[in-house]
mmCIF file of C-alpha atoms in Angstrom:
data_model
loop_
_atom_site.group_PDB
_atom_site.id
_atom_site.type_symbol
_atom_site.label_atom_id
_atom_site.label_comp_id
_atom_site.label_asym_id
_atom_site.label_seq_id
_atom_site.Cartn_x
_atom_site.Cartn_y
_atom_site.Cartn_z
ATOM 1 C CA MET A 177 -14.822 0.428 138.797
ATOM 2 C CA TRP A 178 -16.854 -1.923 141.021
ATOM 3 C CA GLU A 179 -19.778 0.542 140.853
ATOM 4 C CA VAL A 180 -19.741 0.384 137.064
ATOM 5 C CA THR A 181 -19.596 -3.408 137.116
ATOM 6 C CA LEU A 182 -22.297 -3.839 139.759
ATOM 7 C CA HIS A 183 -24.794 -1.195 138.699
ATOM 8 C CA SER A 184 -24.163 -0.845 134.984
ATOM 9 C CA LEU A 185 -22.280 -3.591 133.170
ATOM 10 C CA SER A 186 -24.080 -6.381 135.029
ATOM 11 C CA GLN A 187 -27.405 -5.077 133.661
ATOM 12 C CA LEU A 188 -26.397 -5.184 130.001
ATOM 13 C CA ARG A 189 -28.203 -7.432 127.566
ATOM 14 C CA GLU A 190 -26.265 -10.022 125.587
ATOM 15 C CA ASP A 191 -26.447 -8.009 122.347
ATOM 16 C CA ASP A 192 -25.065 -4.951 124.164
ATOM 17 C CA LEU A 193 -22.194 -7.016 125.555
ATOM 18 C CA ASN A 194 -21.461 -8.373 122.077
ATOM 19 C CA ALA A 195 -21.387 -4.831 120.675
ATOM 20 C CA ILE A 196 -18.968 -3.676 123.395
ATOM 21 C CA THR A 197 -16.769 -6.722 122.821
ATOM 22 C CA THR A 198 -16.704 -6.036 119.096
ATOM 23 C CA PHE A 199 -15.770 -2.398 119.734
ATOM 24 C CA LEU A 200 -12.921 -3.351 122.068
ATOM 25 C CA LEU A 201 -11.573 -5.985 119.705
ATOM 26 C CA ASP A 202 -11.815 -3.373 116.961
ATOM 27 C CA GLN A 203 -9.184 -1.146 118.563
ATOM 28 C CA PRO A 204 -5.551 -1.266 117.368
ATOM 29 C CA GLU A 205 -2.766 -1.764 119.851
ATOM 30 C CA LEU A 206 -1.446 1.436 121.414
ATOM 31 C CA GLY A 207 0.839 3.287 119.040
ATOM 32 C CA GLN A 208 -0.047 1.091 116.071
ATOM 33 C CA GLU A 209 -2.106 1.918 113.010
ATOM 34 C CA SER A 210 -4.568 -0.681 111.809
ATOM 35 C CA GLU A 211 -3.874 -2.256 108.441
ATOM 36 C CA ALA A 212 -6.543 -2.970 105.868
ATOM 37 C CA PRO A 213 -6.991 -6.681 105.035
ATOM 38 C CA GLU A 214 -5.382 -7.760 101.810
ATOM 39 C CA ASP A 215 -8.631 -8.696 100.067
ATOM 40 C CA VAL A 216 -10.341 -5.296 100.378
ATOM 41 C CA ASP A 217 -11.518 -4.252 96.917
ATOM 42 C CA VAL A 218 -12.738 -0.663 96.638
ATOM 43 C CA ALA A 219 -12.702 -0.352 92.876
ATOM 44 C CA ASP A 220 -15.588 1.645 91.438
ATOM 45 C CA ALA A 221 -17.075 -1.549 90.030
ATOM 46 C CA ARG A 222 -17.287 -3.062 93.507
ATOM 47 C CA ILE A 223 -18.968 0.027 94.975
ATOM 48 C CA ALA A 224 -21.375 -0.056 92.040
ATOM 49 C CA ALA A 225 -22.071 -3.715 92.782
ATOM 50 C CA GLY A 226 -22.861 -2.750 96.375
ATOM 51 C CA GLU A 227 -25.244 -0.053 95.151
ATOM 52 C CA GLU A 228 -27.050 -2.610 92.996
ATOM 53 C CA LEU A 229 -27.370 -4.975 95.977
ATOM 54 C CA TYR A 230 -28.773 -2.109 98.045
ATOM 55 C CA GLY A 231 -31.408 -1.511 95.391
ATOM 56 C CA VAL A 232 -32.462 -5.167 95.410
ATOM 57 C CA HIS A 233 -32.356 -6.007 99.117
ATOM 58 C CA CYS A 234 -32.398 -2.776 101.139
ATOM 59 C CA TYR A 235 -34.067 0.037 99.238
ATOM 60 C CA THR A 236 -37.685 -0.823 100.064
ATOM 61 C CA CYS A 237 -37.097 -0.332 103.791
ATOM 62 C CA HIS A 238 -34.088 1.980 104.031
ATOM 63 C CA GLN A 239 -35.135 4.097 101.056
ATOM 64 C CA ALA A 240 -33.272 6.531 98.823
ATOM 65 C CA GLU A 241 -30.389 8.373 100.457
ATOM 66 C CA GLY A 242 -30.477 5.816 103.287
ATOM 67 C CA ARG A 243 -33.106 7.848 105.128
ATOM 68 C CA GLY A 244 -35.202 4.849 106.277
ATOM 69 C CA ILE A 245 -38.897 4.928 107.156
ATOM 70 C CA GLN A 246 -40.240 6.344 110.382
ATOM 71 C CA ALA A 247 -41.151 3.580 112.867
ATOM 72 C CA ALA A 248 -40.201 0.894 110.341
ATOM 73 C CA ALA A 249 -36.571 1.059 109.228
ATOM 74 C CA PRO A 250 -33.636 3.026 110.663
ATOM 75 C CA THR A 251 -31.709 5.612 108.722
ATOM 76 C CA LEU A 252 -28.348 4.417 107.429
ATOM 77 C CA ALA A 253 -26.993 7.845 106.516
ATOM 78 C CA GLY A 254 -24.969 9.064 109.473
ATOM 79 C CA ASN A 255 -25.583 5.826 111.359
ATOM 80 C CA ALA A 256 -22.689 5.201 113.772
ATOM 81 C CA THR A 257 -22.927 1.431 113.306
ATOM 82 C CA VAL A 258 -22.390 1.852 109.570
ATOM 83 C CA THR A 259 -19.551 4.364 109.878
ATOM 84 C CA ALA A 260 -17.611 2.826 112.784
ATOM 85 C CA ARG A 261 -13.838 2.648 112.253
ATOM 86 C CA GLN A 262 -14.155 -1.033 111.412
ATOM 87 C CA PRO A 263 -17.230 -2.501 109.669
ATOM 88 C CA TYR A 264 -17.727 -5.548 111.911
ATOM 89 C CA ASN A 265 -21.139 -4.577 113.328
ATOM 90 C CA ALA A 266 -22.529 -3.739 109.904
ATOM 91 C CA ILE A 267 -21.294 -7.085 108.573
ATOM 92 C CA MET A 268 -22.895 -8.956 111.466
ATOM 93 C CA ALA A 269 -26.183 -7.078 111.078
ATOM 94 C CA ILE A 270 -26.415 -8.183 107.453
ATOM 95 C CA LEU A 271 -25.407 -11.779 108.152
ATOM 96 C CA GLN A 272 -27.682 -12.391 111.160
ATOM 97 C CA GLY A 273 -30.471 -9.798 110.805
ATOM 98 C CA PHE A 274 -32.608 -8.605 113.705
ATOM 99 C CA GLU A 275 -35.738 -9.871 115.390
ATOM 100 C CA ALA A 276 -38.867 -7.721 115.207
ATOM 101 C CA ARG A 277 -39.351 -5.286 118.070
ATOM 102 C CA ASP A 278 -42.334 -2.980 118.703
ATOM 103 C CA THR A 279 -43.173 -1.299 115.376
ATOM 104 C CA TRP A 280 -39.864 -2.325 113.808
ATOM 105 C CA PRO A 281 -40.353 -5.313 111.479
ATOM 106 C CA GLN A 282 -37.885 -8.141 111.381
ATOM 107 C CA MET A 283 -34.723 -7.572 109.398
ATOM 108 C CA PRO A 284 -33.972 -10.946 107.831
ATOM 109 C CA ALA A 285 -30.623 -12.679 107.949
ATOM 110 C CA TYR A 286 -28.824 -12.537 104.614
ATOM 111 C CA ALA A 287 -26.132 -15.128 105.327
ATOM 112 C CA LYS A 288 -27.657 -17.613 102.862
ATOM 113 C CA VAL A 289 -28.782 -14.934 100.406
ATOM 114 C CA LEU A 290 -25.513 -13.015 99.910
ATOM 115 C CA THR A 291 -21.988 -14.240 99.243
ATOM 116 C CA ASP A 292 -19.017 -12.957 101.264
ATOM 117 C CA ARG A 293 -18.157 -10.727 98.305
ATOM 118 C CA ASP A 294 -21.736 -9.414 98.172
ATOM 119 C CA VAL A 295 -21.736 -8.504 101.870
ATOM 120 C CA ALA A 296 -18.387 -6.726 101.588
ATOM 121 C CA ASP A 297 -19.535 -4.782 98.523
ATOM 122 C CA LEU A 298 -22.790 -3.788 100.208
ATOM 123 C CA VAL A 299 -21.089 -2.663 103.422
ATOM 124 C CA ASN A 300 -18.490 -0.639 101.517
ATOM 125 C CA PHE A 301 -21.266 1.058 99.535
ATOM 126 C CA LEU A 302 -23.091 1.956 102.774
ATOM 127 C CA ARG A 303 -19.906 3.324 104.340
ATOM 128 C CA THR A 304 -19.095 5.668 101.453
ATOM 129 C CA ASN A 305 -22.418 7.076 100.280
ATOM 130 C CA TRP A 306 -24.909 9.806 101.212
ATOM 131 C CA THR A 307 -23.401 11.655 104.194
ATOM 132 C CA ASN A 308 -21.235 8.669 105.128
ATOM 133 C CA ALA A 309 -17.503 9.073 104.579
ATOM 134 C CA ALA A 310 -16.030 6.049 106.346
ATOM 135 C CA GLU A 311 -13.184 4.003 104.918
ATOM 136 C CA PRO A 312 -14.482 1.240 102.601
ATOM 137 C CA ASN A 313 -12.513 -1.446 104.427
ATOM 138 C CA ALA A 314 -14.868 -4.414 104.495
ATOM 139 C CA ALA A 315 -13.034 -7.463 103.146
ATOM 140 C CA ALA A 316 -14.757 -10.499 101.692
ATOM 141 C CA ALA A 317 -12.608 -13.333 103.062
ATOM 142 C CA ALA A 318 -10.691 -11.729 105.928
ATOM 143 C CA MET A 319 -13.773 -10.171 107.507
ATOM 144 C CA VAL A 320 -17.060 -11.491 106.152
ATOM 145 C CA GLY A 321 -15.836 -15.050 105.740
ATOM 146 C CA SER A 322 -14.233 -15.033 109.178
ATOM 147 C CA TRP A 323 -17.321 -13.613 110.883
ATOM 148 C CA ARG A 324 -19.560 -16.054 109.001
ATOM 149 C CA ALA A 325 -17.468 -18.932 110.331
ATOM 150 C CA ALA A 326 -17.163 -17.505 113.841
ATOM 151 C CA GLY A 327 -20.910 -16.957 114.106
ATOM 152 C CA ASP A 328 -21.672 -20.380 112.621
ATOM 153 C CA PHE A 329 -23.846 -18.752 109.967
ATOM 154 C CA PRO A 330 -24.947 -20.824 106.963
ATOM 155 C CA GLU A 331 -23.085 -20.666 103.704
ATOM 156 C CA TYR A 332 -24.441 -18.854 100.673
ATOM 157 C CA ASP A 333 -27.238 -20.707 98.877
ATOM 158 C CA ALA A 334 -28.026 -19.553 95.348
ATOM 159 C CA ASN A 335 -31.669 -20.653 95.785
ATOM 160 C CA ALA A 336 -32.230 -19.085 99.201
ATOM 161 C CA GLU A 337 -34.755 -16.329 99.893
ATOM 162 C CA PRO A 338 -35.355 -14.658 103.258
ATOM 163 C CA GLN A 339 -38.445 -15.846 105.134
ATOM 164 C CA PHE A 340 -41.067 -13.154 105.659
ATOM 165 C CA VAL A 341 -42.244 -13.121 109.280
ATOM 166 C CA CYS A 342 -44.645 -10.663 110.877
ATOM 167 C CA PRO A 343 -43.322 -8.915 113.990
ATOM 168 C CA VAL A 344 -44.652 -9.726 117.453
ATOM 169 C CA LEU A 345 -46.148 -6.464 118.720
ATOM 170 C CA SER A 346 -46.964 -5.185 122.173
ATOM 171 C CA THR A 347 -49.842 -3.112 120.751
ATOM 172 C CA THR A 348 -53.050 -4.997 119.926
ATOM 173 C CA ALA A 349 -54.812 -4.049 116.703
ATOM 174 C CA ASP A 350 -58.351 -2.902 117.619
ATOM 175 C CA PHE A 351 -60.288 -3.174 114.357
ATOM 176 C CA ASP A 352 -63.833 -4.350 113.734
ATOM 177 C CA ASP A 353 -64.309 -6.988 111.044
ATOM 178 C CA ALA A 354 -65.296 -4.468 108.363
ATOM 179 C CA ASP A 355 -62.262 -2.246 108.969
ATOM 180 C CA ARG A 356 -59.937 -5.247 109.081
ATOM 181 C CA GLU A 357 -61.268 -6.516 105.749
ATOM 182 C CA GLU A 358 -60.952 -3.059 104.208
ATOM 183 C CA LEU A 359 -57.376 -2.751 105.440
ATOM 184 C CA ALA A 360 -56.434 -6.221 104.206
ATOM 185 C CA ALA A 361 -57.870 -5.474 100.759
ATOM 186 C CA LEU A 362 -55.770 -2.348 100.236
ATOM 187 C CA GLU A 363 -53.389 -2.409 97.297
ATOM 188 C CA PRO A 364 -50.064 -0.513 97.481
ATOM 189 C CA GLY A 365 -51.363 2.130 95.092
ATOM 190 C CA GLU A 366 -54.133 2.939 97.577
ATOM 191 C CA PHE A 367 -51.876 3.593 100.575
ATOM 192 C CA ASP A 368 -51.915 7.314 99.815
ATOM 193 C CA GLY A 369 -55.650 7.418 99.196
ATOM 194 C CA ASP A 370 -58.820 8.211 101.104
ATOM 195 C CA THR A 371 -59.468 4.658 102.301
ATOM 196 C CA LEU A 372 -56.351 4.378 104.438
ATOM 197 C CA SER A 373 -56.681 7.984 105.563
ATOM 198 C CA GLY A 374 -60.239 7.276 106.704
ATOM 199 C CA LEU A 375 -59.210 4.134 108.553
ATOM 200 C CA VAL A 376 -56.444 5.969 110.407
ATOM 201 C CA GLU A 377 -58.764 8.850 111.300
ATOM 202 C CA ALA A 378 -61.438 6.450 112.587
ATOM 203 C CA TYR A 379 -58.895 4.478 114.604
ATOM 204 C CA GLN A 380 -57.484 7.625 116.195
ATOM 205 C CA SER A 381 -60.958 8.821 117.103
ATOM 206 C CA ARG A 382 -61.482 5.577 119.038
ATOM 207 C CA HIS A 383 -58.031 5.800 120.644
ATOM 208 C CA PRO A 384 -57.258 9.493 121.139
ATOM 209 C CA ASP A 385 -54.596 8.779 123.756
ATOM 210 C CA GLN A 386 -52.488 6.489 121.575
ATOM 211 C CA SER A 387 -49.241 7.855 120.182
ATOM 212 C CA SER A 388 -48.542 7.869 116.464
ATOM 213 C CA ALA A 389 -46.144 4.970 117.024
ATOM 214 C CA ASP A 390 -48.925 2.954 118.716
ATOM 215 C CA VAL A 391 -51.312 3.686 115.870
ATOM 216 C CA THR A 392 -48.683 2.658 113.330
ATOM 217 C CA ALA A 393 -48.033 -0.570 115.239
ATOM 218 C CA ALA A 394 -51.759 -1.330 115.315
ATOM 219 C CA PHE A 395 -52.044 -1.010 111.548
ATOM 220 C CA LEU A 396 -48.904 -3.070 111.058
ATOM 221 C CA GLY A 397 -50.444 -5.794 113.232
ATOM 222 C CA GLY A 398 -53.739 -5.599 111.387
ATOM 223 C CA TYR A 399 -52.270 -5.741 107.893
ATOM 224 C CA CYS A 400 -49.239 -8.007 108.172
ATOM 225 C CA PRO A 401 -50.931 -11.395 108.886
ATOM 226 C CA THR A 402 -52.917 -11.150 105.650
ATOM 227 C CA LEU A 403 -49.827 -10.082 103.737
ATOM 228 C CA GLU A 404 -47.883 -13.010 105.211
ATOM 229 C CA GLN A 405 -50.275 -15.435 103.482
ATOM 230 C CA GLU A 406 -50.021 -13.809 100.053
ATOM 231 C CA GLU A 407 -48.255 -15.660 97.237
ATOM 232 C CA LEU A 408 -45.624 -12.963 96.846
ATOM 233 C CA SER A 409 -41.857 -12.880 97.071
ATOM 234 C CA TYR A 410 -40.108 -11.703 100.218
ATOM 235 C CA ASP A 411 -39.114 -8.438 98.535
ATOM 236 C CA GLU A 412 -42.681 -7.751 97.394
ATOM 237 C CA LYS A 413 -44.077 -8.376 100.885
ATOM 238 C CA SER A 414 -41.391 -6.263 102.525
ATOM 239 C CA HIS A 415 -42.012 -3.443 100.061
ATOM 240 C CA ARG A 416 -45.758 -3.438 100.720
ATOM 241 C CA LEU A 417 -45.334 -3.527 104.476
ATOM 242 C CA ALA A 418 -42.743 -0.749 104.463
ATOM 243 C CA ARG A 419 -44.960 1.452 102.307
ATOM 244 C CA LEU A 420 -47.988 0.873 104.543
ATOM 245 C CA ILE A 421 -46.017 1.669 107.704
ATOM 246 C CA GLY A 422 -44.617 4.831 106.160
ATOM 247 C CA ALA A 423 -48.064 5.977 105.012
ATOM 248 C CA VAL A 424 -49.727 5.289 108.381
ATOM 249 C CA ALA A 425 -46.876 6.923 110.310
ATOM 250 C CA ALA A 426 -47.314 10.087 108.225
ATOM 251 C CA LEU A 427 -51.094 10.098 108.627
ATOM 252 C CA ALA A 428 -50.920 9.432 112.365
ATOM 253 C CA GLN A 429 -48.676 12.389 113.138
ATOM 254 C CA PRO A 430 -50.363 15.058 115.278
ATOM 255 C CA ASP A 431 -51.305 18.221 113.437
ATOM 256 C CA ALA A 432 -48.646 20.925 113.518
ATOM 257 C CA PRO A 433 -49.607 23.874 115.728
ATOM 258 C CA SER A 434 -50.996 26.818 113.826
ATOM 259 C CA ASP A 435 -49.247 30.177 113.747
ATOM 260 C CA GLY A 436 -52.307 31.931 115.093
#
């Protein structure tokens, strides 16, 4: 065991340690079955409420069928964090969000945006839809309220909206002024058009050794600062950024080998 502690566990990051702790605390005592909290509500109306919340707050990034967007938002269908025996990690992810990393934009914290009931409904919807078949056992007070208090997260605020923040990227966007202006001026309806396709092709010709993920990150870094200054809601900004990332990721993929 000392080898594990010295060479493995001692190297873990704090978020990894928290995940392991949550998993261990999640386990029932030997020979005992876990009991669902008393305030779990899995009526169809509650699952429907969770679906509506998904459409408002999650759909733009995680998409229909929970499939996500390449290099921008993870898939939720079949995601082990979503379908774990207990929903603690999914609850915490929604309450505290995630910082931006590489091409992955920030996921905002929803502690002030969603009530305990909202979070429970949303988690139970995620756990029971698409290919997910986990027990809908997220409870508003017993779980969400307790984790909100334990994590010292803010209470729900009816007037709160997540703050849109551009991710800090390791890849520098190498655009000339003309290309940067053309990229910044793109409207969402043009993401599938010739302008963006031409920009991606020109960028790849200048950087033939960059991976598709690097190219996607470069365009994210070139577009997001302008978007951050727009007078748009958080959802509108997130939707635009997610669509751009998805379009660039598709365009930047290497050509499939021919059959010949």
